[in-house]
């Protein structure tokens, strides 16, 4: 199930990318939603690694997702998409 979900998210990101670049309002909102999801995902994986005292699946990529999610949300806010 996890691989299918990850593939779906990846396909959605690739699929809406041209619409985000074109400035489609719903696609920008969807990008904001993905930014929130990726930020929370990064926090969850890092928190699990700290809580369990060692490596936790996803902890290696979690800092990247956390930074990417925060950057995306900041960029959308700066562009006036998010208030």
mmCIF file of the C-alpha atoms, coordinates in Angstrom:
data_MODEL
# 
_entry.id   MODEL 
# 
loop_
_atom_site.group_PDB 
_atom_site.id 
_atom_site.type_symbol 
_atom_site.label_atom_id 
_atom_site.label_alt_id 
_atom_site.label_comp_id 
_atom_site.label_asym_id 
_atom_site.label_entity_id 
_atom_site.label_seq_id 
_atom_site.pdbx_PDB_ins_code 
_atom_site.Cartn_x 
_atom_site.Cartn_y 
_atom_site.Cartn_z 
_atom_site.occupancy 
_atom_site.B_iso_or_equiv 
_atom_site.pdbx_formal_charge 
_atom_site.auth_seq_id 
_atom_site.auth_comp_id 
_atom_site.auth_asym_id 
_atom_site.auth_atom_id 
_atom_site.pdbx_PDB_model_num 
ATOM 1  C CA . UNK A 1 1  ? 0.000  0.000  0.000   1.00 0.00 ? 1  UNK A CA 1 
ATOM 2  C CA . UNK A 1 2  ? 2.771  2.445  0.905   1.00 0.00 ? 2  UNK A CA 1 
ATOM 3  C CA . UNK A 1 3  ? 4.479  2.141  -2.472  1.00 0.00 ? 3  UNK A CA 1 
ATOM 4  C CA . UNK A 1 4  ? 1.173  2.739  -4.255  1.00 0.00 ? 4  UNK A CA 1 
ATOM 5  C CA . UNK A 1 5  ? 0.468  5.818  -2.143  1.00 0.00 ? 5  UNK A CA 1 
ATOM 6  C CA . UNK A 1 6  ? 3.932  7.233  -2.777  1.00 0.00 ? 6  UNK A CA 1 
ATOM 7  C CA . UNK A 1 7  ? 3.538  6.619  -6.501  1.00 0.00 ? 7  UNK A CA 1 
ATOM 8  C CA . UNK A 1 8  ? 0.169  8.380  -6.470  1.00 0.00 ? 8  UNK A CA 1 
ATOM 9  C CA . UNK A 1 9  ? 1.592  11.441 -4.677  1.00 0.00 ? 9  UNK A CA 1 
ATOM 10 C CA . UNK A 1 10 ? 4.541  11.559 -7.090  1.00 0.00 ? 10 UNK A CA 1 
ATOM 11 C CA . UNK A 1 11 ? 2.209  11.310 -10.100 1.00 0.00 ? 11 UNK A CA 1 
ATOM 12 C CA . UNK A 1 12 ? -0.009 14.093 -8.705  1.00 0.00 ? 12 UNK A CA 1 
ATOM 13 C CA . UNK A 1 13 ? 2.977  16.364 -8.173  1.00 0.00 ? 13 UNK A CA 1 
ATOM 14 C CA . UNK A 1 14 ? 4.221  15.767 -11.703 1.00 0.00 ? 14 UNK A CA 1 
ATOM 15 C CA . UNK A 1 15 ? 0.728  16.120 -13.121 1.00 0.00 ? 15 UNK A CA 1 
ATOM 16 C CA . UNK A 1 16 ? -0.082 19.476 -11.538 1.00 0.00 ? 16 UNK A CA 1 
ATOM 17 C CA . UNK A 1 17 ? 3.377  21.010 -11.999 1.00 0.00 ? 17 UNK A CA 1 
ATOM 18 C CA . UNK A 1 18 ? 2.529  22.664 -15.345 1.00 0.00 ? 18 UNK A CA 1 
ATOM 19 C CA . UNK A 1 19 ? -0.685 24.021 -13.845 1.00 0.00 ? 19 UNK A CA 1 
ATOM 20 C CA . UNK A 1 20 ? 1.185  25.447 -10.869 1.00 0.00 ? 20 UNK A CA 1 
ATOM 21 C CA . UNK A 1 21 ? 3.653  27.173 -13.195 1.00 0.00 ? 21 UNK A CA 1 
ATOM 22 C CA . UNK A 1 22 ? 0.712  28.534 -15.197 1.00 0.00 ? 22 UNK A CA 1 
ATOM 23 C CA . UNK A 1 23 ? -0.795 29.934 -11.993 1.00 0.00 ? 23 UNK A CA 1 
ATOM 24 C CA . UNK A 1 24 ? -3.995 27.873 -11.842 1.00 0.00 ? 24 UNK A CA 1 
ATOM 25 C CA . UNK A 1 25 ? -5.511 28.824 -8.503  1.00 0.00 ? 25 UNK A CA 1 
ATOM 26 C CA . UNK A 1 26 ? -6.706 25.306 -7.567  1.00 0.00 ? 26 UNK A CA 1 
ATOM 27 C CA . UNK A 1 27 ? -3.298 23.843 -8.416  1.00 0.00 ? 27 UNK A CA 1 
ATOM 28 C CA . UNK A 1 28 ? -1.583 26.412 -6.205  1.00 0.00 ? 28 UNK A CA 1 
ATOM 29 C CA . UNK A 1 29 ? -3.981 25.522 -3.384  1.00 0.00 ? 29 UNK A CA 1 
ATOM 30 C CA . UNK A 1 30 ? -3.222 21.841 -3.944  1.00 0.00 ? 30 UNK A CA 1 
ATOM 31 C CA . UNK A 1 31 ? 0.516  22.621 -3.829  1.00 0.00 ? 31 UNK A CA 1 
ATOM 32 C CA . UNK A 1 32 ? -0.091 24.293 -0.461  1.00 0.00 ? 32 UNK A CA 1 
ATOM 33 C CA . UNK A 1 33 ? -1.878 21.193 0.776   1.00 0.00 ? 33 UNK A CA 1 
ATOM 34 C CA . UNK A 1 34 ? 1.069  19.055 -0.325  1.00 0.00 ? 34 UNK A CA 1 
ATOM 35 C CA . UNK A 1 35 ? 3.404  21.484 1.465   1.00 0.00 ? 35 UNK A CA 1 
ATOM 36 C CA . UNK A 1 36 ? 1.492  20.964 4.712   1.00 0.00 ? 36 UNK A CA 1 
ATOM 37 C CA . UNK A 1 37 ? 1.475  17.182 4.243   1.00 0.00 ? 37 UNK A CA 1 
ATOM 38 C CA . UNK A 1 38 ? 5.218  17.035 3.537   1.00 0.00 ? 38 UNK A CA 1 
ATOM 39 C CA . UNK A 1 39 ? 6.019  19.287 6.512   1.00 0.00 ? 39 UNK A CA 1 
ATOM 40 C CA . UNK A 1 40 ? 3.953  17.132 8.860   1.00 0.00 ? 40 UNK A CA 1 
ATOM 41 C CA . UNK A 1 41 ? 5.439  13.977 7.354   1.00 0.00 ? 41 UNK A CA 1 
ATOM 42 C CA . UNK A 1 42 ? 8.963  15.238 7.990   1.00 0.00 ? 42 UNK A CA 1 
ATOM 43 C CA . UNK A 1 43 ? 8.127  16.177 11.573  1.00 0.00 ? 43 UNK A CA 1 
ATOM 44 C CA . UNK A 1 44 ? 6.471  12.798 12.206  1.00 0.00 ? 44 UNK A CA 1 
ATOM 45 C CA . UNK A 1 45 ? 9.410  10.740 10.943  1.00 0.00 ? 45 UNK A CA 1 
ATOM 46 C CA . UNK A 1 46 ? 12.002 12.772 12.840  1.00 0.00 ? 46 UNK A CA 1 
ATOM 47 C CA . UNK A 1 47 ? 9.873  12.654 15.990  1.00 0.00 ? 47 UNK A CA 1 
ATOM 48 C CA . UNK A 1 48 ? 9.563  8.874  15.716  1.00 0.00 ? 48 UNK A CA 1 
ATOM 49 C CA . UNK A 1 49 ? 13.337 8.539  15.372  1.00 0.00 ? 49 UNK A CA 1 
ATOM 50 C CA . UNK A 1 50 ? 13.878 10.643 18.493  1.00 0.00 ? 50 UNK A CA 1 
ATOM 51 C CA . UNK A 1 51 ? 11.117 8.897  20.449  1.00 0.00 ? 51 UNK A CA 1 
ATOM 52 C CA . UNK A 1 52 ? 12.316 5.375  19.613  1.00 0.00 ? 52 UNK A CA 1 
ATOM 53 C CA . UNK A 1 53 ? 15.954 6.347  20.048  1.00 0.00 ? 53 UNK A CA 1 
ATOM 54 C CA . UNK A 1 54 ? 17.349 5.349  16.692  1.00 0.00 ? 54 UNK A CA 1 
ATOM 55 C CA . UNK A 1 55 ? 16.713 5.083  13.014  1.00 0.00 ? 55 UNK A CA 1 
ATOM 56 C CA . UNK A 1 56 ? 13.090 5.029  11.977  1.00 0.00 ? 56 UNK A CA 1 
ATOM 57 C CA . UNK A 1 57 ? 11.952 4.378  8.391   1.00 0.00 ? 57 UNK A CA 1 
ATOM 58 C CA . UNK A 1 58 ? 11.791 7.691  6.582   1.00 0.00 ? 58 UNK A CA 1 
ATOM 59 C CA . UNK A 1 59 ? 14.074 9.508  9.021   1.00 0.00 ? 59 UNK A CA 1 
ATOM 60 C CA . UNK A 1 60 ? 16.815 9.817  6.404   1.00 0.00 ? 60 UNK A CA 1 
ATOM 61 C CA . UNK A 1 61 ? 14.631 11.775 3.950   1.00 0.00 ? 61 UNK A CA 1 
ATOM 62 C CA . UNK A 1 62 ? 12.576 13.562 6.602   1.00 0.00 ? 62 UNK A CA 1 
ATOM 63 C CA . UNK A 1 63 ? 14.845 16.654 6.860   1.00 0.00 ? 63 UNK A CA 1 
ATOM 64 C CA . UNK A 1 64 ? 14.610 17.106 3.084   1.00 0.00 ? 64 UNK A CA 1 
ATOM 65 C CA . UNK A 1 65 ? 10.802 16.826 3.132   1.00 0.00 ? 65 UNK A CA 1 
ATOM 66 C CA . UNK A 1 66 ? 10.573 19.152 6.117   1.00 0.00 ? 66 UNK A CA 1 
ATOM 67 C CA . UNK A 1 67 ? 12.708 21.823 4.447   1.00 0.00 ? 67 UNK A CA 1 
ATOM 68 C CA . UNK A 1 68 ? 10.924 21.402 1.116   1.00 0.00 ? 68 UNK A CA 1 
ATOM 69 C CA . UNK A 1 69 ? 7.489  21.692 2.724   1.00 0.00 ? 69 UNK A CA 1 
ATOM 70 C CA . UNK A 1 70 ? 8.449  24.816 4.667   1.00 0.00 ? 70 UNK A CA 1 
ATOM 71 C CA . UNK A 1 71 ? 10.028 26.372 1.575   1.00 0.00 ? 71 UNK A CA 1 
ATOM 72 C CA . UNK A 1 72 ? 6.930  25.627 -0.511  1.00 0.00 ? 72 UNK A CA 1 
ATOM 73 C CA . UNK A 1 73 ? 4.576  27.114 2.073   1.00 0.00 ? 73 UNK A CA 1 
ATOM 74 C CA . UNK A 1 74 ? 6.775  30.205 2.467   1.00 0.00 ? 74 UNK A CA 1 
ATOM 75 C CA . UNK A 1 75 ? 6.935  30.674 -1.292  1.00 0.00 ? 75 UNK A CA 1 
ATOM 76 C CA . UNK A 1 76 ? 3.172  30.330 -1.702  1.00 0.00 ? 76 UNK A CA 1 
ATOM 77 C CA . UNK A 1 77 ? 2.641  32.812 1.116   1.00 0.00 ? 77 UNK A CA 1 
ATOM 78 C CA . UNK A 1 78 ? 5.092  35.285 -0.420  1.00 0.00 ? 78 UNK A CA 1 
ATOM 79 C CA . UNK A 1 79 ? 3.271  34.974 -3.760  1.00 0.00 ? 79 UNK A CA 1 
ATOM 80 C CA . UNK A 1 80 ? -0.043 35.739 -2.038  1.00 0.00 ? 80 UNK A CA 1 
ATOM 81 C CA . UNK A 1 81 ? -1.582 32.294 -2.522  1.00 0.00 ? 81 UNK A CA 1 
ATOM 82 C CA . UNK A 1 82 ? -1.696 31.550 1.216   1.00 0.00 ? 82 UNK A CA 1 
ATOM 83 C CA . UNK A 1 83 ? -2.698 34.143 3.785   1.00 0.00 ? 83 UNK A CA 1 
# 
